[in-house]
Coordinates of C-alpha atoms in Angstrom, one line a residue:
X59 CA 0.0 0.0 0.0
X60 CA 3.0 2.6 0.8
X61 CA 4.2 2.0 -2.9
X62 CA 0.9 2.4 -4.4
X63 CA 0.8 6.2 -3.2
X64 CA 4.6 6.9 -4.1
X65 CA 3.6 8.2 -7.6
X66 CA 0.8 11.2 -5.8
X67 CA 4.1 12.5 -3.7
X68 CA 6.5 12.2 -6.5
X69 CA 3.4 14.2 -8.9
X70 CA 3.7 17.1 -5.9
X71 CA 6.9 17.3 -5.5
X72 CA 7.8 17.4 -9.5
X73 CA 5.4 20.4 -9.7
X74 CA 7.5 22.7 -8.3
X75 CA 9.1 25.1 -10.1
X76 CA 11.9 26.6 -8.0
X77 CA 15.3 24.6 -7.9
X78 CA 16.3 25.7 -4.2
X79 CA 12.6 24.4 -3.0
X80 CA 13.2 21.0 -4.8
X81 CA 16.1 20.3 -3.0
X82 CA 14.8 21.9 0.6
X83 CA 11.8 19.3 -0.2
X84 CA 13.4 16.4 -1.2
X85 CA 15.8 16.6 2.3
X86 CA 12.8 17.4 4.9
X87 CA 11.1 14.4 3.1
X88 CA 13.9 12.0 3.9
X89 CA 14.1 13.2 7.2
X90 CA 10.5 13.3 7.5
X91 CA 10.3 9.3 5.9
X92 CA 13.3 8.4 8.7
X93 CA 11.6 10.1 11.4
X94 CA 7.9 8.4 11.1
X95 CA 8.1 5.4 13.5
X96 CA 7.4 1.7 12.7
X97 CA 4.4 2.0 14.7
X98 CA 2.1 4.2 11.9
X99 CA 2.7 1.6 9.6
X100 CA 0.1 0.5 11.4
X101 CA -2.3 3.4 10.9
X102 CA -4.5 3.2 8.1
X103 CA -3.3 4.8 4.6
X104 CA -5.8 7.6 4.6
X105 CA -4.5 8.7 8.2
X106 CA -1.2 8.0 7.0
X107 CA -1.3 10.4 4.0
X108 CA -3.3 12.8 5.8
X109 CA -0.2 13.2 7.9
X110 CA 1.9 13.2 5.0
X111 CA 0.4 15.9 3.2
X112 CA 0.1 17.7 6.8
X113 CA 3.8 18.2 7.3
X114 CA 4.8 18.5 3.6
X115 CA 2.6 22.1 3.6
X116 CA 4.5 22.6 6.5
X117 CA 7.5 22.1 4.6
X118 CA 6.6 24.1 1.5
X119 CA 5.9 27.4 3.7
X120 CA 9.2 26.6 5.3
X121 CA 10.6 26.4 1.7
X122 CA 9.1 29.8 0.7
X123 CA 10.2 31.4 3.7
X124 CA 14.0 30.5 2.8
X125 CA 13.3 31.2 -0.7
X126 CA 11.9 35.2 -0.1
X127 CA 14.7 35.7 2.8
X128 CA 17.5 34.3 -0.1
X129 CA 15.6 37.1 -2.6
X130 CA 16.1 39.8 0.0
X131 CA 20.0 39.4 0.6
X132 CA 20.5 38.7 -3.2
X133 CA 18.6 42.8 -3.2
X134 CA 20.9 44.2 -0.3
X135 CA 24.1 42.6 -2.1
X136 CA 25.6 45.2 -5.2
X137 CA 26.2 43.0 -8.4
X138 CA 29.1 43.1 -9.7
X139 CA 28.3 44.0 -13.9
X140 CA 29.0 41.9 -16.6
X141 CA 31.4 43.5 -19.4
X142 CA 29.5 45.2 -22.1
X143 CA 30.2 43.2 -25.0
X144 CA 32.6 45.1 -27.6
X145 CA 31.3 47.9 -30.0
X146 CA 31.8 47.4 -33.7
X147 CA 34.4 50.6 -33.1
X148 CA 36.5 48.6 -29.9
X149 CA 36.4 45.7 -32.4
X150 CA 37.8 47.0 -35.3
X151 CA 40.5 49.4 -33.0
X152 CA 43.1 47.2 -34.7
X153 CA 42.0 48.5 -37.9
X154 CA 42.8 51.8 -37.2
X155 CA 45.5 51.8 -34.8
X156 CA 48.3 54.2 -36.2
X157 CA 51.4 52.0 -36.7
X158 CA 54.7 52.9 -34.5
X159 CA 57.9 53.8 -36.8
X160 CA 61.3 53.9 -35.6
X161 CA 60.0 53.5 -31.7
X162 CA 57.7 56.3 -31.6
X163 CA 54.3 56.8 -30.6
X164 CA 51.5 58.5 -32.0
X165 CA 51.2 62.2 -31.9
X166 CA 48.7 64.0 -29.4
X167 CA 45.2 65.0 -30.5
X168 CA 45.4 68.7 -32.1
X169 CA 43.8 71.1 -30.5
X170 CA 41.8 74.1 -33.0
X171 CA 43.1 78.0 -31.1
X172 CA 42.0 81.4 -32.2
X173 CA 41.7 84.6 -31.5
X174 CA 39.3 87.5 -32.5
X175 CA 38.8 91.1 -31.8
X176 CA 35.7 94.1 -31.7
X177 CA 36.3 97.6 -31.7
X178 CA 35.2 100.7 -32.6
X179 CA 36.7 103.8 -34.3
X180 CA 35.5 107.3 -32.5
X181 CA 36.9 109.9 -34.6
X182 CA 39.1 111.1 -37.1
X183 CA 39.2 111.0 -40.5
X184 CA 41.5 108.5 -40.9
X185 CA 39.5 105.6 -42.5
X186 CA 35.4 104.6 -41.8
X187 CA 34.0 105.4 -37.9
X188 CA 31.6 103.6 -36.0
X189 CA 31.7 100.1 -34.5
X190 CA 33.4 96.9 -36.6
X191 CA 34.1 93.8 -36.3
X192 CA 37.8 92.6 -36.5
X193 CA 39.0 89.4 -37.9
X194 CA 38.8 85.8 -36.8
X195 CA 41.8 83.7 -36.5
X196 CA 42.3 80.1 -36.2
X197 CA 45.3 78.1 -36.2
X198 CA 46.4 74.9 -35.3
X199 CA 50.0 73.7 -34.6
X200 CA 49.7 70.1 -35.2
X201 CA 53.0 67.8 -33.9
X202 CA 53.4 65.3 -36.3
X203 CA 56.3 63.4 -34.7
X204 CA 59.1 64.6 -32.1
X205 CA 61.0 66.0 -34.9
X206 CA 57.9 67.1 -37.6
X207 CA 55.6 70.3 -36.8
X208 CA 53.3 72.5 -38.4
X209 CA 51.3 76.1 -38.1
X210 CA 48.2 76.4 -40.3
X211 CA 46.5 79.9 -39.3
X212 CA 43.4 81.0 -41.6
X213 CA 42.5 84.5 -40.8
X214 CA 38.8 85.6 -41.9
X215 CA 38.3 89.7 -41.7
X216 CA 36.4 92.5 -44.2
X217 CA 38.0 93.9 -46.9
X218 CA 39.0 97.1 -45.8
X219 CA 37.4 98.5 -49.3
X220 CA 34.0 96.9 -50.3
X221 CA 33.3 95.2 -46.7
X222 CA 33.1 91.6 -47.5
X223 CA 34.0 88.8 -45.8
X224 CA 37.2 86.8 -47.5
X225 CA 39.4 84.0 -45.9
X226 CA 43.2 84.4 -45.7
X227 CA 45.3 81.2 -45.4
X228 CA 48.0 83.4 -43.3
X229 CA 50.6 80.3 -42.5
X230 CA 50.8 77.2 -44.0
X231 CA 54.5 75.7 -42.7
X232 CA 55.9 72.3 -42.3
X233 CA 58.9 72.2 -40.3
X234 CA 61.2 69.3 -39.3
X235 CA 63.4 69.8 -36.0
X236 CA 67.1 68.1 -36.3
X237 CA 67.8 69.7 -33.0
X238 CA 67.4 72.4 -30.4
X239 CA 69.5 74.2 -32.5
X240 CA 67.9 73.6 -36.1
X241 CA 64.8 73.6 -37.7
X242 CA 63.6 73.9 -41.6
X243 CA 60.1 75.1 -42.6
X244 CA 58.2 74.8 -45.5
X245 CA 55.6 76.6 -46.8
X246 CA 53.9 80.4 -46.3
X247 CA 55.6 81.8 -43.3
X248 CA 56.0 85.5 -41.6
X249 CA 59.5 86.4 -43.0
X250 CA 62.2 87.0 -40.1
X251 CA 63.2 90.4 -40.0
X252 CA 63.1 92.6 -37.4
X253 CA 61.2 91.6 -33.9
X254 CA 57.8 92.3 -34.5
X255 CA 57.1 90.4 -37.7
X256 CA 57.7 87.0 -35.6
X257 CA 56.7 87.7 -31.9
X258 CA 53.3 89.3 -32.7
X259 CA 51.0 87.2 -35.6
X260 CA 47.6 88.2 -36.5
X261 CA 46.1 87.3 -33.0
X262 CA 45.8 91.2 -31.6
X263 CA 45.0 90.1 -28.4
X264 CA 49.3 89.0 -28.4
X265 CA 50.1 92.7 -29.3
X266 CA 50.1 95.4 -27.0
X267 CA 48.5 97.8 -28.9
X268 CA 45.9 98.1 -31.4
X269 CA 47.3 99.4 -34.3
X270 CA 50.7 97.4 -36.4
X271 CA 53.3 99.7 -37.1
X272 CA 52.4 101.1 -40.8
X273 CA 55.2 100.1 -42.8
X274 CA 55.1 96.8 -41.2
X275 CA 51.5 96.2 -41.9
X276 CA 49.8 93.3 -43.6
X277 CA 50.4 93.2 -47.3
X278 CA 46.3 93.7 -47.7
X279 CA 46.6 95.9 -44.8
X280 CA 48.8 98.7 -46.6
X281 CA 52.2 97.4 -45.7
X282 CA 55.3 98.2 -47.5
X283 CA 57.3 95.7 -46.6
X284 CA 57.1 91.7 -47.7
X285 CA 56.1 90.6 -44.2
X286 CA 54.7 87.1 -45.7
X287 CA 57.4 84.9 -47.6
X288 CA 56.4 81.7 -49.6
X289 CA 59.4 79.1 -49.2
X290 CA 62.2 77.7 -46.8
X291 CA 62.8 79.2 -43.6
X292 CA 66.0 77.7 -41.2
X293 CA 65.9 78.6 -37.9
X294 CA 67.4 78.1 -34.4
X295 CA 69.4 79.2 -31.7
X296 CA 73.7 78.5 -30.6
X297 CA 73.9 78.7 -26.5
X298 CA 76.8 81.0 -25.8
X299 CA 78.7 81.9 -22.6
X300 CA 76.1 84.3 -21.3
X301 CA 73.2 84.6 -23.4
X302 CA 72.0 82.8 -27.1
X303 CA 72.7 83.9 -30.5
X304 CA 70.3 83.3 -33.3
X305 CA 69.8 82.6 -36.2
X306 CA 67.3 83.2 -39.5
X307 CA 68.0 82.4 -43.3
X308 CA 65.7 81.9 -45.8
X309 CA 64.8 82.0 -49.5
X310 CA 61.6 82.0 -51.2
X311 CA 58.9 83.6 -54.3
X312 CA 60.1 87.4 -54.8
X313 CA 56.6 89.1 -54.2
X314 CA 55.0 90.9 -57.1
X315 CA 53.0 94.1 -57.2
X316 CA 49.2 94.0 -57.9
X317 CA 46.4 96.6 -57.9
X318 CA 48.8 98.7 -55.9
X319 CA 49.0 96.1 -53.6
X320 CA 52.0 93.8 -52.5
X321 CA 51.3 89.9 -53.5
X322 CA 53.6 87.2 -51.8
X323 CA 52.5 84.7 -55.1
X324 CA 51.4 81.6 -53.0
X325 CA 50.9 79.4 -55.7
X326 CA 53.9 80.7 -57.7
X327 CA 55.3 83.1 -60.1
X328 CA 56.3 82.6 -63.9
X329 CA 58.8 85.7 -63.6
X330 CA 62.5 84.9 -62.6
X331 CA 63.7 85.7 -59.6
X332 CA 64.0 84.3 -56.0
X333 CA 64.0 86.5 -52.6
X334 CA 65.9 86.0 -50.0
X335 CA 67.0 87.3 -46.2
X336 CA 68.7 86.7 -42.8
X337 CA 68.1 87.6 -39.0
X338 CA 70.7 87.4 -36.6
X339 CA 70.4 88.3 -33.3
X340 CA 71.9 88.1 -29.8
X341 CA 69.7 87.0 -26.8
X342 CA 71.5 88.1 -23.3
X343 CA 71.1 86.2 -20.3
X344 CA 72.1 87.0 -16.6
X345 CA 70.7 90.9 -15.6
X346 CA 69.8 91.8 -19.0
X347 CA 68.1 88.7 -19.8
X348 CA 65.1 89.5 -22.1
X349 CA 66.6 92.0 -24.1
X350 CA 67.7 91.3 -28.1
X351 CA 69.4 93.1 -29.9
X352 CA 69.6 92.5 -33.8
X353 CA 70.6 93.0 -37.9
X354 CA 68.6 91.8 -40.7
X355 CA 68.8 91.5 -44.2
X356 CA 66.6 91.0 -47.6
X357 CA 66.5 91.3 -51.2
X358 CA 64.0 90.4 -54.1
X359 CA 63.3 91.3 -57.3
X360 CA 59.7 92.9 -57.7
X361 CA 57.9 93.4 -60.9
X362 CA 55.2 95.5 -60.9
X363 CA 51.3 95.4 -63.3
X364 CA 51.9 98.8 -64.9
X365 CA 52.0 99.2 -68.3
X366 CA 55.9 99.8 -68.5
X367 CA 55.9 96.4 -66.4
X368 CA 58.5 97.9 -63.9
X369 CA 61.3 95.6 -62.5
X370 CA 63.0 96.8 -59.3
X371 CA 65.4 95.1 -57.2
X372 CA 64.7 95.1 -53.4
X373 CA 67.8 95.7 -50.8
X374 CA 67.1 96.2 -47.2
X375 CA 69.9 96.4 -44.5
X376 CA 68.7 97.5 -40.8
X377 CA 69.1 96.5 -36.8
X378 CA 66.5 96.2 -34.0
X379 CA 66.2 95.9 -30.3
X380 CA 63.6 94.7 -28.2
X381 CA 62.9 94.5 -24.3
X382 CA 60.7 92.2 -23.5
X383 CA 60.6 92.1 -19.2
X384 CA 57.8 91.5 -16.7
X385 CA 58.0 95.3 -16.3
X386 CA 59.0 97.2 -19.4
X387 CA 58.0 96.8 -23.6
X388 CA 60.8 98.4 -25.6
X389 CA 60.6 97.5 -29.4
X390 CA 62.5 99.5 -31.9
X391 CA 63.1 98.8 -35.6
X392 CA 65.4 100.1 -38.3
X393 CA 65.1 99.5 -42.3
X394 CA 67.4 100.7 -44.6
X395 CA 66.2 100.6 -48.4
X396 CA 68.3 101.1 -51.2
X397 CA 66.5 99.7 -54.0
X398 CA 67.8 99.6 -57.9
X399 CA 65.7 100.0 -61.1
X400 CA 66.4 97.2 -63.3
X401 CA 64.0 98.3 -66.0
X402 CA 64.2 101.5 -66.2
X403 CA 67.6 102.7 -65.7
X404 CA 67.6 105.7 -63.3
X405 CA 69.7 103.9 -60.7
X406 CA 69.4 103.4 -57.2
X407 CA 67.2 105.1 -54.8
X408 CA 67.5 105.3 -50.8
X409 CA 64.8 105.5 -48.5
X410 CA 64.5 104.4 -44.9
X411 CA 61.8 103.5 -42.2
X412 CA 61.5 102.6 -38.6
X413 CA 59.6 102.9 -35.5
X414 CA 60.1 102.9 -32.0
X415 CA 57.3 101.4 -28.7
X416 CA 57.9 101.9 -25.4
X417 CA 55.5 100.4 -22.6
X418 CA 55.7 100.1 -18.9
X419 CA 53.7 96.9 -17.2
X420 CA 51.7 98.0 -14.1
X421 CA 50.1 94.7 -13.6
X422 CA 46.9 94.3 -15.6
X423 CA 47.8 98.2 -17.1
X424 CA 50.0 98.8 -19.9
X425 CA 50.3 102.4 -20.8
X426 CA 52.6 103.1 -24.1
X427 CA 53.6 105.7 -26.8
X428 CA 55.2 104.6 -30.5
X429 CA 56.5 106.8 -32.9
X430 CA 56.8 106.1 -36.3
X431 CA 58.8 107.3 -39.5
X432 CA 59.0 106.6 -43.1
X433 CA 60.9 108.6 -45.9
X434 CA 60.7 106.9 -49.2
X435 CA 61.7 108.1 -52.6
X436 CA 58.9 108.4 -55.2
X437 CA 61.5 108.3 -57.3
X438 CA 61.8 104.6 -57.0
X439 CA 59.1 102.9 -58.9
X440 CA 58.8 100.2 -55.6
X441 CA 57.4 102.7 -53.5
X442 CA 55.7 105.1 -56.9
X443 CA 53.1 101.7 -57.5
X444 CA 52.6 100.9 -53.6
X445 CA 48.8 102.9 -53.0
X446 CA 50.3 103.2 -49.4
X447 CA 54.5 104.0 -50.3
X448 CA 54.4 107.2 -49.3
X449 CA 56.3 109.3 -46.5
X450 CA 54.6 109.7 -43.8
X451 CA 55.1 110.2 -39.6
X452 CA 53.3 109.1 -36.6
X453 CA 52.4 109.4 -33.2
X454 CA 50.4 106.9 -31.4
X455 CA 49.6 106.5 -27.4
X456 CA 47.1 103.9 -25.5
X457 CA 46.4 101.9 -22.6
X458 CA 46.1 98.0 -22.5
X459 CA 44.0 96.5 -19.7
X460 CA 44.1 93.0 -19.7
X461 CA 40.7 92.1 -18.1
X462 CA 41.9 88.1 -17.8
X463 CA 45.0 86.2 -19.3
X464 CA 43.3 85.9 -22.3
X465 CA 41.3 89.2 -22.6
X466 CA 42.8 92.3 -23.3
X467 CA 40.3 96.0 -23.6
X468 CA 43.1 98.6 -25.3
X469 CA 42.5 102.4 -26.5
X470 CA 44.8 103.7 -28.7
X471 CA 45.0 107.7 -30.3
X472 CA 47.1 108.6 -33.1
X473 CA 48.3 111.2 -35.2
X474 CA 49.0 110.4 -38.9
X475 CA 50.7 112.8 -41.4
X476 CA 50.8 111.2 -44.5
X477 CA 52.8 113.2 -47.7
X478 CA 50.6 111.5 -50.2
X479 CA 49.1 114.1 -53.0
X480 CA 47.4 115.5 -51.5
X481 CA 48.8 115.9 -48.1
X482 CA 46.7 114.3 -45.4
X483 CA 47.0 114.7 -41.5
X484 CA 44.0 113.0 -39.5
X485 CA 43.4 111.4 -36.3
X486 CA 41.9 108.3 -34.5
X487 CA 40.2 106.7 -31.5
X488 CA 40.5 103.5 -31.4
X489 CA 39.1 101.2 -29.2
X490 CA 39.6 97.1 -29.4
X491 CA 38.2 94.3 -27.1
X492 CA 40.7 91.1 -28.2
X493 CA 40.2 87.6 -27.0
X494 CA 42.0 84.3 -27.3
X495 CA 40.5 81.1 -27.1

């Protein structure tokens, strides 16, 4: 008779669902089965399972119990996750994982700089007045390798004439550093003469003032002088006993004359003719460390778009010194032109230019005075085609107030006599709000 009821407990306890109750179940029912004693095989069955089915409900809310306390410790315990399984990026890293030559790694992720400016012109009649907008400069200065670099700045401003937006690609240079003491770039840089040409870019938030000196200007700007060079530029520094000399040579497009307008020819030139320079300068250390003193060289051979297709050849010879200290901003240039005709025949003509800034640092205020001087021959077809190659003298004062490291208010006055035909003397208040980002 015990057999015969076997398959009803088996049926119950196979209809569970839960694995942890199963085997809870199956050990109370063997210590249940042990614990019955020989003397209930006497009872009837129906008692008998009566019992039976008595102490296995028992069991099961025993069971349950366990099972919701195991639940609410599983809850309180954190879960350690399970790794994501890989993207179809992570998976194909291998792909496009930049291969290591010669030992070295892969360069650091560029990062896109700039700088812009807003101002306003008060008075004067020395150009339009009102509020402007200034230009808008980014650059990068991606490092290839240890030894390979590169400067890309693209400038956007208004054409000082009809107003319009245009996009400048200002430096485009590849370099490659041998050692502290070398490099070679390629490419449209900011030819090496003087001081200013290379400390202060188009960012005018770097410059003290507002206003370029005049005859160092930007070529679009009014400039006389070939501040942009197309070609290779060597560069570096020699450590010497007490200070660093150093160095500038390099040779590139001769720039032509268009529209009355200097033209560095970016993508070339089909006239003969190469131009070429040198900077070398001394760097002292110890007390006067800071201050650099200077000579520079160039020459080029510029043809001009008038009808009697002028060719003149370019020679400038002049010094500088600059004084760059947490207190004081001295910066003053020389340039010595003698420039031949080549087409013409009426010889050599001398002219000269230069400018001088002083500033005093009081810590977030800069007050400073330039002066500025040009006499050029108009004699010399070089300066006769240039809308801006005429003599002319100024006087400029402001004030800087850099607001943060990287936000700098400046006013600026100047007095211009220019000896263009006809002779014009105006003023200007300029103010400029110049950030860098």
């Amino acid at each position: 008779m015990h057999n015969a009821k076997e398959p009803r407990v088996s049926h119950l306890f196979l209809s569970k669902r839960f694995p942890l109750q199963e085997w809870v179940f199956l050990g109370l029912a063997v210590a249940l089965g042990s614990a019955v004693p020989r003397a209930t095989f006497a009872q009837s069955d129906t008692e008998r399972i009566r019992d039976l089915e008595r102490k296995l409900e028992q069991s099961l809310k025993t069971i349950e119990g366990l099972s919701n306390r195991l639940k609410e410790v599983e809850a309180r315990t954190p879960m350690r996750p399970e790794p994501a399984p890989p993207s179809q990026a992570q998976e194909h890293e291998h792909e496009r994982r930049i291969p290591e030559i010669g030992g070295e790694t892969p360069p650091p992720p560029t990062l896109l700089k700039g700088f812009a400016d807003v101002g306003a012109n008060f008075a004067g009649n020395g150009g339009k007045k009102g509020f402007f907008d200034g230009s808008l400069d980014f650059y990068l200065t991606p490092q290839l390798s240890p030894n390979i670099k590169s400067v890309i700045e693209l400038v956007f401003e208004h054409e000082k004439t009809t107003g319009e937006l245009a996009a400048d690609l200002e430096r485009l240079q590849v370099g490659y550093t041998f050692s502290n003491s070398a490099t070679v770039w390629l490419g449209r840089f900011h030819t090496p003469f003087g001081y200013w040409n290379t400390a202060f870019h188009h960012g005018q938030q770097l410059q003290t003032s507002v206003l370029r000196p005049q005859m160092i200007d930007f070529e679009d700007a009014g400039g006389v002088i070939p501040v942009h060079t197309v070609g290779v530029w060597g560069t570096g520094a020699v450590r010497a006993e007490r200070g660093r000399f150093t160095y500038d040579v390099f040779v590139g497009n001769s720039p032509s004359i268009k529209t009355d307008t200097l033209d560095p020819n970016n993508s070339g030139k089909t006239e003969p003719g190469y131009s070429s320079g040198f900077n070398l300068g001394y760097l002292f250390g110890g007390s006067a460390d800071l201050l650099k003193i200077g000579v520079h060289g160039y020459r080029a051979v510029v043809r001009d778009d008038s009808p009697a297709l002028n060719i003149t050849r370019v020679n400038i010879l002049g010094g500088y010194a600059a004084l760059d200290s947490p207190a004081w901003e001295v910066i003053a240039e020389y340039y010595a032109l003698r420039n031949e005709d080549l087409s013409g025949g009426t010889g050599s003509h001398a002219s000269w230019t230069g400018f001088a800034q002083m500033g005093r640092r009081l810590e977030r205020w800069t007050p400073y005075v330039r002066l500025e001087r040009a006499a050029l021959n108009q004699a010399d077809n070089y300066f006769a085609r240039l809308a801006t190659g005429r003599a002319y003298s100024r006087q400029a004062s402001g004030l800087r107030y850099d607001l943060t490291p990287n936000s700098a208010l400046k006013m600026e006055l100047n007095h211009t006599v220019s000896e263009a035909t006809p002779r014009a003397v105006f003023n200007q208040l300029l103010t400029q709000w110049a950030i860098r980002f």
